[in-house]
mmCIF file of C-alpha atoms in Angstrom:
data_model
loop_
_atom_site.group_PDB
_atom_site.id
_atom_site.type_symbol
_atom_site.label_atom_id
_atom_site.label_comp_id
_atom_site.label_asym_id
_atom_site.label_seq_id
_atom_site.Cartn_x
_atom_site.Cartn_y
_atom_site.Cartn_z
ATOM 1 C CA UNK A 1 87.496 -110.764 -128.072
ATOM 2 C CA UNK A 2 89.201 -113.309 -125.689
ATOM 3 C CA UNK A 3 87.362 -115.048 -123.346
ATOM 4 C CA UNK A 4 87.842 -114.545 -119.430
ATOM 5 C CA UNK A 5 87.404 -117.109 -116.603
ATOM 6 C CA UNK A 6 87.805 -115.241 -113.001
ATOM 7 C CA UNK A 7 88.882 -117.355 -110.032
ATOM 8 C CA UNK A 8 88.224 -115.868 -106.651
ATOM 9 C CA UNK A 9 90.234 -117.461 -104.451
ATOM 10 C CA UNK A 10 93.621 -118.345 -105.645
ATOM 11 C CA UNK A 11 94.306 -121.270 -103.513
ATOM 12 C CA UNK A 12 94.597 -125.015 -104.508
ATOM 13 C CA UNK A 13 91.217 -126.049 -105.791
ATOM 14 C CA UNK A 14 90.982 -122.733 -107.349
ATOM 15 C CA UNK A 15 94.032 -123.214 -109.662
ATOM 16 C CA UNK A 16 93.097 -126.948 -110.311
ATOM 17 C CA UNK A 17 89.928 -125.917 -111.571
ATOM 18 C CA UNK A 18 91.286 -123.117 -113.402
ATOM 19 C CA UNK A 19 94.230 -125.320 -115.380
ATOM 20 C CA UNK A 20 91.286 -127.368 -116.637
ATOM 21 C CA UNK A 21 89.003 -124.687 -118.167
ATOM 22 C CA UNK A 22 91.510 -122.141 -118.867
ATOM 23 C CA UNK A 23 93.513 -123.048 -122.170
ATOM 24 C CA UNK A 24 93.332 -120.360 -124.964
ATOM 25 C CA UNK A 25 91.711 -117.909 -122.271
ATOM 26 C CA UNK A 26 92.174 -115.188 -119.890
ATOM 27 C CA UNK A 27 92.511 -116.267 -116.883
ATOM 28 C CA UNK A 28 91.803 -113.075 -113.970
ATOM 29 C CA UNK A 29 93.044 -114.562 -110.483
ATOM 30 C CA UNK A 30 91.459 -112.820 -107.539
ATOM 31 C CA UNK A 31 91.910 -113.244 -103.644
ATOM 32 C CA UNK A 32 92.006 -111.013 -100.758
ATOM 33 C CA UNK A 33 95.508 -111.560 -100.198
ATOM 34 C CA UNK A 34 96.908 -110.064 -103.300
ATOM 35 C CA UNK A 35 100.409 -111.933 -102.698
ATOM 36 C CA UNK A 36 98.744 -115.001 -102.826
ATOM 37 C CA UNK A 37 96.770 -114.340 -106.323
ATOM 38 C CA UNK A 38 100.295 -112.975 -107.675
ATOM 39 C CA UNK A 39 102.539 -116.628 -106.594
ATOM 40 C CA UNK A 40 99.931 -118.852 -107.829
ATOM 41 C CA UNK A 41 99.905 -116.503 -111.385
ATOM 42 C CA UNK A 42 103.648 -116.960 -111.683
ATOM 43 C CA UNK A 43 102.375 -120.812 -111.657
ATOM 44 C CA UNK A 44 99.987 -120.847 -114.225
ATOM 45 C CA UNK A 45 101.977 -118.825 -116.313
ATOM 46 C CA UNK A 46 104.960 -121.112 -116.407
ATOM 47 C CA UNK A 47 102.533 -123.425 -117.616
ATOM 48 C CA UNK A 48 101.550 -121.732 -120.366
ATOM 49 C CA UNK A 49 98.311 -119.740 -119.215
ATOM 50 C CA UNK A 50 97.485 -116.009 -120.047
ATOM 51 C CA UNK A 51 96.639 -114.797 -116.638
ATOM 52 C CA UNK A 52 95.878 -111.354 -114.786
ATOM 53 C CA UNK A 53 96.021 -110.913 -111.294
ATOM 54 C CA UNK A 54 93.420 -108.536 -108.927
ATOM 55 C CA UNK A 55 92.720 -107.987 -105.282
ATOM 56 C CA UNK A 56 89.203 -108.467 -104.402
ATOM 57 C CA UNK A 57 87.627 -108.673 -100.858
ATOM 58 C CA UNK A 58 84.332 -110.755 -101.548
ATOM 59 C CA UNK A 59 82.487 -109.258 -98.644
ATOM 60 C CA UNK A 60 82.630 -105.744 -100.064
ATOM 61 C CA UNK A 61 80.039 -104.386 -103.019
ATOM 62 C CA UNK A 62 82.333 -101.765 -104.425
ATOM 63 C CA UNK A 63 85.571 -104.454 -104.330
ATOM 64 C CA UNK A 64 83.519 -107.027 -105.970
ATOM 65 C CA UNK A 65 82.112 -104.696 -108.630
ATOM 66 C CA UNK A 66 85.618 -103.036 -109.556
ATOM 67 C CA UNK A 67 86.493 -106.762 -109.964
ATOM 68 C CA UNK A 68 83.575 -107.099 -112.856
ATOM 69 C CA UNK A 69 84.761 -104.221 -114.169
ATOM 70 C CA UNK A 70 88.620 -105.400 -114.371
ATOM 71 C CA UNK A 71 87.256 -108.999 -115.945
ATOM 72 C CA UNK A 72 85.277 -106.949 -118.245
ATOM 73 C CA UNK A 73 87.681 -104.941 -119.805
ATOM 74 C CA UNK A 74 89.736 -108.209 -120.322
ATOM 75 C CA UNK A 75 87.212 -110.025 -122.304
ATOM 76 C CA UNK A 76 84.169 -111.854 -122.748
ATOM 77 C CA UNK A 77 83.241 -113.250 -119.135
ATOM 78 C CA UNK A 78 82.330 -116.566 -119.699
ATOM 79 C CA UNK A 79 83.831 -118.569 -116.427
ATOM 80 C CA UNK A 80 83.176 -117.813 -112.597
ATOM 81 C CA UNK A 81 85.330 -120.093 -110.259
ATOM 82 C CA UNK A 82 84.168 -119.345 -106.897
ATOM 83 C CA UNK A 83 86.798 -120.859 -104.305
ATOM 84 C CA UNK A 84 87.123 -118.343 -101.417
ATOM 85 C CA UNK A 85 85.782 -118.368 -98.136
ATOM 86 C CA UNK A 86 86.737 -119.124 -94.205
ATOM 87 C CA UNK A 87 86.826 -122.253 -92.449
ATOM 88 C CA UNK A 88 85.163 -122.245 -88.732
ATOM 89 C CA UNK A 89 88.607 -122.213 -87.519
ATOM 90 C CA UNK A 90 89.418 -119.166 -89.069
ATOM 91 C CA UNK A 91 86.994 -116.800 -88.058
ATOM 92 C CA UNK A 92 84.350 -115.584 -86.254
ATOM 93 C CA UNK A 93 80.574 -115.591 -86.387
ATOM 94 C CA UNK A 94 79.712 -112.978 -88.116
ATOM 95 C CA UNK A 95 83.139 -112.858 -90.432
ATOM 96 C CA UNK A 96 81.885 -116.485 -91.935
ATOM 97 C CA UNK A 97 78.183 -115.032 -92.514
ATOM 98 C CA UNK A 98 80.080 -112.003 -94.613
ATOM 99 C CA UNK A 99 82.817 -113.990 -96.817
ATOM 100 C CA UNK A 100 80.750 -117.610 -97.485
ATOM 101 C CA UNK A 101 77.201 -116.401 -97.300
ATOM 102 C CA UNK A 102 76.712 -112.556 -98.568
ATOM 103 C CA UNK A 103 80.355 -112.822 -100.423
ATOM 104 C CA UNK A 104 78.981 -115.795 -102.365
ATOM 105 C CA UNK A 105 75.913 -114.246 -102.906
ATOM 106 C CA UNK A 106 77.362 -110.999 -104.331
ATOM 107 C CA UNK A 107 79.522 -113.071 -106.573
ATOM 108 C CA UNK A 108 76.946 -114.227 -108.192
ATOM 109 C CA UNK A 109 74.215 -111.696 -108.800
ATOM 110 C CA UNK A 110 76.611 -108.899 -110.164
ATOM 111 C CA UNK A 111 79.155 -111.819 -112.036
ATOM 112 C CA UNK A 112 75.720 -113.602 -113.182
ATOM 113 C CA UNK A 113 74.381 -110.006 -114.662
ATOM 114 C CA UNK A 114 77.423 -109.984 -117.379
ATOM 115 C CA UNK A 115 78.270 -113.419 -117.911
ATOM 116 C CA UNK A 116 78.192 -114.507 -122.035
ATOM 117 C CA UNK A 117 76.478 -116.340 -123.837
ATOM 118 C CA UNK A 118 77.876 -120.257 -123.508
ATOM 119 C CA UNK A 119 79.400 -119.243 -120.061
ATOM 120 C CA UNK A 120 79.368 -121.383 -116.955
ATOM 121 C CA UNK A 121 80.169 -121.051 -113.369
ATOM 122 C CA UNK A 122 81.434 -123.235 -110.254
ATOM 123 C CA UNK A 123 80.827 -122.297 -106.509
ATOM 124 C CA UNK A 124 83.138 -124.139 -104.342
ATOM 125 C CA UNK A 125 80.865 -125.059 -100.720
ATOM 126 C CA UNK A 126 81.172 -127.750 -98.277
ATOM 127 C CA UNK A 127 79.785 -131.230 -97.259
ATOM 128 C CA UNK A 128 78.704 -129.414 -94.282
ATOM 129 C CA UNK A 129 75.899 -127.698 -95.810
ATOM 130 C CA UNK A 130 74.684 -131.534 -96.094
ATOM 131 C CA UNK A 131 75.152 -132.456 -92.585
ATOM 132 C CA UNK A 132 73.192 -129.762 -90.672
ATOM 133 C CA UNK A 133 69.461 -131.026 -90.101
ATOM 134 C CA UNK A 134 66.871 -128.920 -92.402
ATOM 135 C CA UNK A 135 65.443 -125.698 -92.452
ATOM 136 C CA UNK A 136 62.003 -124.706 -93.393
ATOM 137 C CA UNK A 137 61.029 -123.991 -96.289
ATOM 138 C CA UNK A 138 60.369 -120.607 -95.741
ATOM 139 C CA UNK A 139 64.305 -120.584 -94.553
ATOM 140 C CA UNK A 140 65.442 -122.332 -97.925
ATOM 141 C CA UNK A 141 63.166 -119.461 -99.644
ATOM 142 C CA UNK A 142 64.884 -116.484 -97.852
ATOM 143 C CA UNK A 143 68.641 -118.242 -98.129
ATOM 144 C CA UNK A 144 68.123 -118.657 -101.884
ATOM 145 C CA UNK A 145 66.339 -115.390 -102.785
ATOM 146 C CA UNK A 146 66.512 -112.579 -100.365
ATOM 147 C CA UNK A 147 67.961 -109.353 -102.140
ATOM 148 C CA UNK A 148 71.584 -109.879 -101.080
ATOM 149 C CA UNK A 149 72.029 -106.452 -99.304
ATOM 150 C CA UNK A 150 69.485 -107.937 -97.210
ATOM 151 C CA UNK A 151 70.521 -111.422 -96.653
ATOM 152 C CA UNK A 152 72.010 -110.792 -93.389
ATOM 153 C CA UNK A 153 69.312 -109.359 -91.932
ATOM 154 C CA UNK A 154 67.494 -112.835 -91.590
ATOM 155 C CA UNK A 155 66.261 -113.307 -88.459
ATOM 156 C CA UNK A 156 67.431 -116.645 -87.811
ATOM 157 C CA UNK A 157 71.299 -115.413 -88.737
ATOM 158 C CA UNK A 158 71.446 -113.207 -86.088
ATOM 159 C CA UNK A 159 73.631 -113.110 -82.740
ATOM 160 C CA UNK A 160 72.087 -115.613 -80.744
ATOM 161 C CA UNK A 161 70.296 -117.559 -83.227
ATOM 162 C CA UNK A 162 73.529 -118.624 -84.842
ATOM 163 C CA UNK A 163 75.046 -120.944 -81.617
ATOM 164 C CA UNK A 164 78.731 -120.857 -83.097
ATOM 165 C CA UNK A 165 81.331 -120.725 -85.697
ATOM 166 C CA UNK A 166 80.461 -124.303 -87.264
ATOM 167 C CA UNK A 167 76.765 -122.953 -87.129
ATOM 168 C CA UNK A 168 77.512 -120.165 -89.266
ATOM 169 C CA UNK A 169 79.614 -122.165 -91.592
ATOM 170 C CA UNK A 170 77.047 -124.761 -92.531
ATOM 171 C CA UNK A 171 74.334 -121.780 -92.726
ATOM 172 C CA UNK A 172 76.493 -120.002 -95.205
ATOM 173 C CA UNK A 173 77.166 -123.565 -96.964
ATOM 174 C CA UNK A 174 73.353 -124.668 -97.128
ATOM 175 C CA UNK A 175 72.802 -121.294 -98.614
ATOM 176 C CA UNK A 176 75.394 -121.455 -101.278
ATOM 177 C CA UNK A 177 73.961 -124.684 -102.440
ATOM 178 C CA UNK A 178 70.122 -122.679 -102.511
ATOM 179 C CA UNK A 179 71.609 -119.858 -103.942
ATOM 180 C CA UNK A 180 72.923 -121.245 -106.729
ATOM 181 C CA UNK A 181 69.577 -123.192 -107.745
ATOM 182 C CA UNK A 182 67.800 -120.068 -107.796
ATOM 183 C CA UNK A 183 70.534 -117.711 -109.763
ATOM 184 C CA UNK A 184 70.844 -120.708 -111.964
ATOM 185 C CA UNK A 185 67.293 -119.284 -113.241
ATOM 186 C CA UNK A 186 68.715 -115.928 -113.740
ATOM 187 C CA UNK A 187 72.008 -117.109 -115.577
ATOM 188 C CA UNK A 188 70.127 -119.506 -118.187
ATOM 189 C CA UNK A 189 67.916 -116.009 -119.259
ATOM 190 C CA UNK A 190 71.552 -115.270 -120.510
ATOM 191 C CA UNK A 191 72.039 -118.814 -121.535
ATOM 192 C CA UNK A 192 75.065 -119.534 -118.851
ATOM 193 C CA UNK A 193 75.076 -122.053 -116.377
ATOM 194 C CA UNK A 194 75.929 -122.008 -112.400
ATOM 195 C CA UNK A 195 76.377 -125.464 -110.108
ATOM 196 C CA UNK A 196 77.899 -125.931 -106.787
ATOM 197 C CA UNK A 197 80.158 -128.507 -105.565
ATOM 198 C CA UNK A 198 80.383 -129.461 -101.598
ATOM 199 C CA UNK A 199 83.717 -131.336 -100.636
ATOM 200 C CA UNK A 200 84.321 -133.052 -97.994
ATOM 201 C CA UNK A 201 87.771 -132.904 -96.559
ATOM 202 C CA UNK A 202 89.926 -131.590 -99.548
ATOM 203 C CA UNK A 203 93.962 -131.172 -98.292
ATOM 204 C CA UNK A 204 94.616 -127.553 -98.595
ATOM 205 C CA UNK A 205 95.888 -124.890 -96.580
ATOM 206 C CA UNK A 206 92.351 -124.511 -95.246
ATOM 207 C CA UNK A 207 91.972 -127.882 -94.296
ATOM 208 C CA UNK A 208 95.295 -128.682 -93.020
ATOM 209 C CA UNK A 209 94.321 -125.081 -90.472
ATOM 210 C CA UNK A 210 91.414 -127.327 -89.141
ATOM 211 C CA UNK A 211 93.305 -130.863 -89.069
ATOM 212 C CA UNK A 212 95.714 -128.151 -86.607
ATOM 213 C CA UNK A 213 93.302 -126.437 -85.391
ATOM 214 C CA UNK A 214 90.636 -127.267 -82.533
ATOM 215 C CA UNK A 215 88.331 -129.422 -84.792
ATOM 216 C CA UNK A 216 91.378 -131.338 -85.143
ATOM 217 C CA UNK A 217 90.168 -134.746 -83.448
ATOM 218 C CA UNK A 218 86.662 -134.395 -85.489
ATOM 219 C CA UNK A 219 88.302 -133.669 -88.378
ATOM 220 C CA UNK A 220 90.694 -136.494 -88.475
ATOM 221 C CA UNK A 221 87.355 -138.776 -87.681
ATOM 222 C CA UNK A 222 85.884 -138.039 -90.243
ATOM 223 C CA UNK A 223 88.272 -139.111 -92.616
ATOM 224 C CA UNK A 224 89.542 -142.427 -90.782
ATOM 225 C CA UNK A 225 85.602 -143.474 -90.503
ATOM 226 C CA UNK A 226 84.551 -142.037 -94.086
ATOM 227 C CA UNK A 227 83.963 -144.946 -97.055
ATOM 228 C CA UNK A 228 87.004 -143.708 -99.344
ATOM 229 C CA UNK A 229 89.113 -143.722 -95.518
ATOM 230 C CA UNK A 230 90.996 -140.940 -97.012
ATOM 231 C CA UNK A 231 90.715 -136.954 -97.813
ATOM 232 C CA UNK A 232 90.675 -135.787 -101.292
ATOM 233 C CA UNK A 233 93.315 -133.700 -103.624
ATOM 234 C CA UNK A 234 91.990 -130.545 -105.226
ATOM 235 C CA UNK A 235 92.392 -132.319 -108.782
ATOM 236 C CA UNK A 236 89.571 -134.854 -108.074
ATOM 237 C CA UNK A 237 87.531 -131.899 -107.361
ATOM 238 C CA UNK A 238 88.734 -130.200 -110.148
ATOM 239 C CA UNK A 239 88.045 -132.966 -112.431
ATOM 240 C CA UNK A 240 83.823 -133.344 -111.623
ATOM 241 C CA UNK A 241 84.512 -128.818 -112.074
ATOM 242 C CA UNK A 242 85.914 -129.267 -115.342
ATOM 243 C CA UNK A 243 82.876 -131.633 -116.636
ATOM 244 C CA UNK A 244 80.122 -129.397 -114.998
ATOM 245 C CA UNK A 245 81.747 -126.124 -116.796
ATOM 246 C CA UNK A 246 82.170 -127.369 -119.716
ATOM 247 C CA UNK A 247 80.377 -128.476 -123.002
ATOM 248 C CA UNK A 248 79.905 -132.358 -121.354
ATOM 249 C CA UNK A 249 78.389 -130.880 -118.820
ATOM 250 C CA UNK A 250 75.794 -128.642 -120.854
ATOM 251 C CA UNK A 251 72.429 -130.286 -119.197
ATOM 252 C CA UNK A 252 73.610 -129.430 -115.667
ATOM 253 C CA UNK A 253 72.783 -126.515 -113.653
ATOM 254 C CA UNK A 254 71.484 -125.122 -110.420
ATOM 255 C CA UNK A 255 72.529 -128.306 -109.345
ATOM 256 C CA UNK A 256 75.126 -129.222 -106.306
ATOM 257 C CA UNK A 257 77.443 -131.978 -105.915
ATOM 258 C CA UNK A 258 77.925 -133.485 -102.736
ATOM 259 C CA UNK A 259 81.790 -134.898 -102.936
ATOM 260 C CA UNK A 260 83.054 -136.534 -99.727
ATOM 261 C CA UNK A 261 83.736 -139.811 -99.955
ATOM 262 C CA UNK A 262 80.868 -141.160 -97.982
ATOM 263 C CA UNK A 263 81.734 -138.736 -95.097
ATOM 264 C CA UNK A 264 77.704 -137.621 -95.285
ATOM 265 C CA UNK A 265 76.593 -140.870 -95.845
ATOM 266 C CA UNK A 266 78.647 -142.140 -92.667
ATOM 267 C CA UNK A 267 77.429 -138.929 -90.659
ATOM 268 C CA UNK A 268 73.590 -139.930 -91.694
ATOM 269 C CA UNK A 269 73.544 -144.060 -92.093
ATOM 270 C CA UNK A 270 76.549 -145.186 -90.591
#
């Protein structure tokens, strides 16, 4: 039986990650935008990959089940590449809560309840989980273990309590980073691994949307004043993915990588 590595999100870090811990696999390409999945497949598979394509909407139960059951039928799951979500640019409030919090999440519970044996898992957040002052620790406790149905029911991500779209993004980012430590318990009962990585300012479609979009100014700041006084590609992201999923990077997880830079450093210290 082959093995199968699913990448939700088909965009650039997605398929960097995914050329790096693909070879000899199945490769199952999944984004909301099923056009999207289907060009970057024609990619991959002039460069030599085996690769499926599937439509998923992250913020839905029964889409992100049907997707299990598609990778399942392919193969042995052993790789999760989490890379989709929405930028504060690109949507509202309660849309961001829905894709990068529950949608993340999701992902992982039902993806962590068939992973193999040896398998090993990436979820794609942001440096701005890192630069939003703390929670409690009763907040870390709900954002990292309330039954996901119910995660958006927390009281403090509700209309009113979240103040606006950047709000809601780091929420959903600091909780990716929380989830992950705690389903990294859950995946190693199956002996598979999960980590996060948080990027700063990668150049991607997504980004380049914010560099043009009303964060524009802030966005361009924090590049100019950031140590490396640059943004990064997707490969250098892909490259610390590639190590963490694979047999290198066999002591690591439930951890997550802060990759910016210096941007957080500069934000904090600077």
């Amino acid at each position: 039986m082959k093995e199968v590595v699913v990448v939700v999100g088909a965009g650039s870090i997605g398929q960097a990650i995914a050329r790096r811990v693909s070879v000899g696999k199945i490769v199952l390409l999944a984004d909301l935008r099923f056009e999207a999945a289907e060009d970057a497949a024609k990619v991959l598979a002039n460069a030599g990959y085996e690769v499926r394509t599937a439509k998923v909407d992250v913020s839905s139960r029964l889409s992100v089940e049907a997707l299990v059951h598609t990778a399942s039928q392919l193969g042995n799951v052993t790789g999760l590449i989490q890379a989709a979500g929405v930028s504060p640019s690109q949507a509202p409030i309660e849309t961001i809560l829905k894709v990068d919090l529950y949608g993340t999440a999701l992902l992982l519970e039902v993806f962590g309840a068939i992973i193999g044996k040896g398998g090993a898992g990436v979820v794609i957040s942001s440096q701005s989980g890192h630069r939003m002052g703390p929670l409690t620790l009763e907040q870390n406790r709900q954002l990292a273990t309330t039954p996901v149905e119910e995660l958006l029911d927390l009281p403090f991500l509700q209309p009113g309590a979240v103040t606006d779209t950047l709000h809601a993004y780091q929420l959903s980012k600091r909780g990716n980073g929380l989830r992950v430590q705690a389903e990294a318990v859950k995946w190693g009962r199956r002996g598979a691994r999960i980590n996060a990585i948080s990027p700063g300012i990668v150049i991607t479609p997504l980004a380049n949307d914010e560099l043009n979009g009303p964060r524009g100014a802030g966005y361009r700041k924090m590049i100019e004043s950031s140590i490396a006084g640059r943004a990064s590609t997707p490969d250098e992201i892909a490259n610390l993915a590639a190590l963490m999923m694979g047999s290198d990077g066999a002591f690591i997880t439930g951890s997550d990588f802060l990759v910016d830079g210096g941007t957080t450093a500069v934000h904090w210290f600077g």
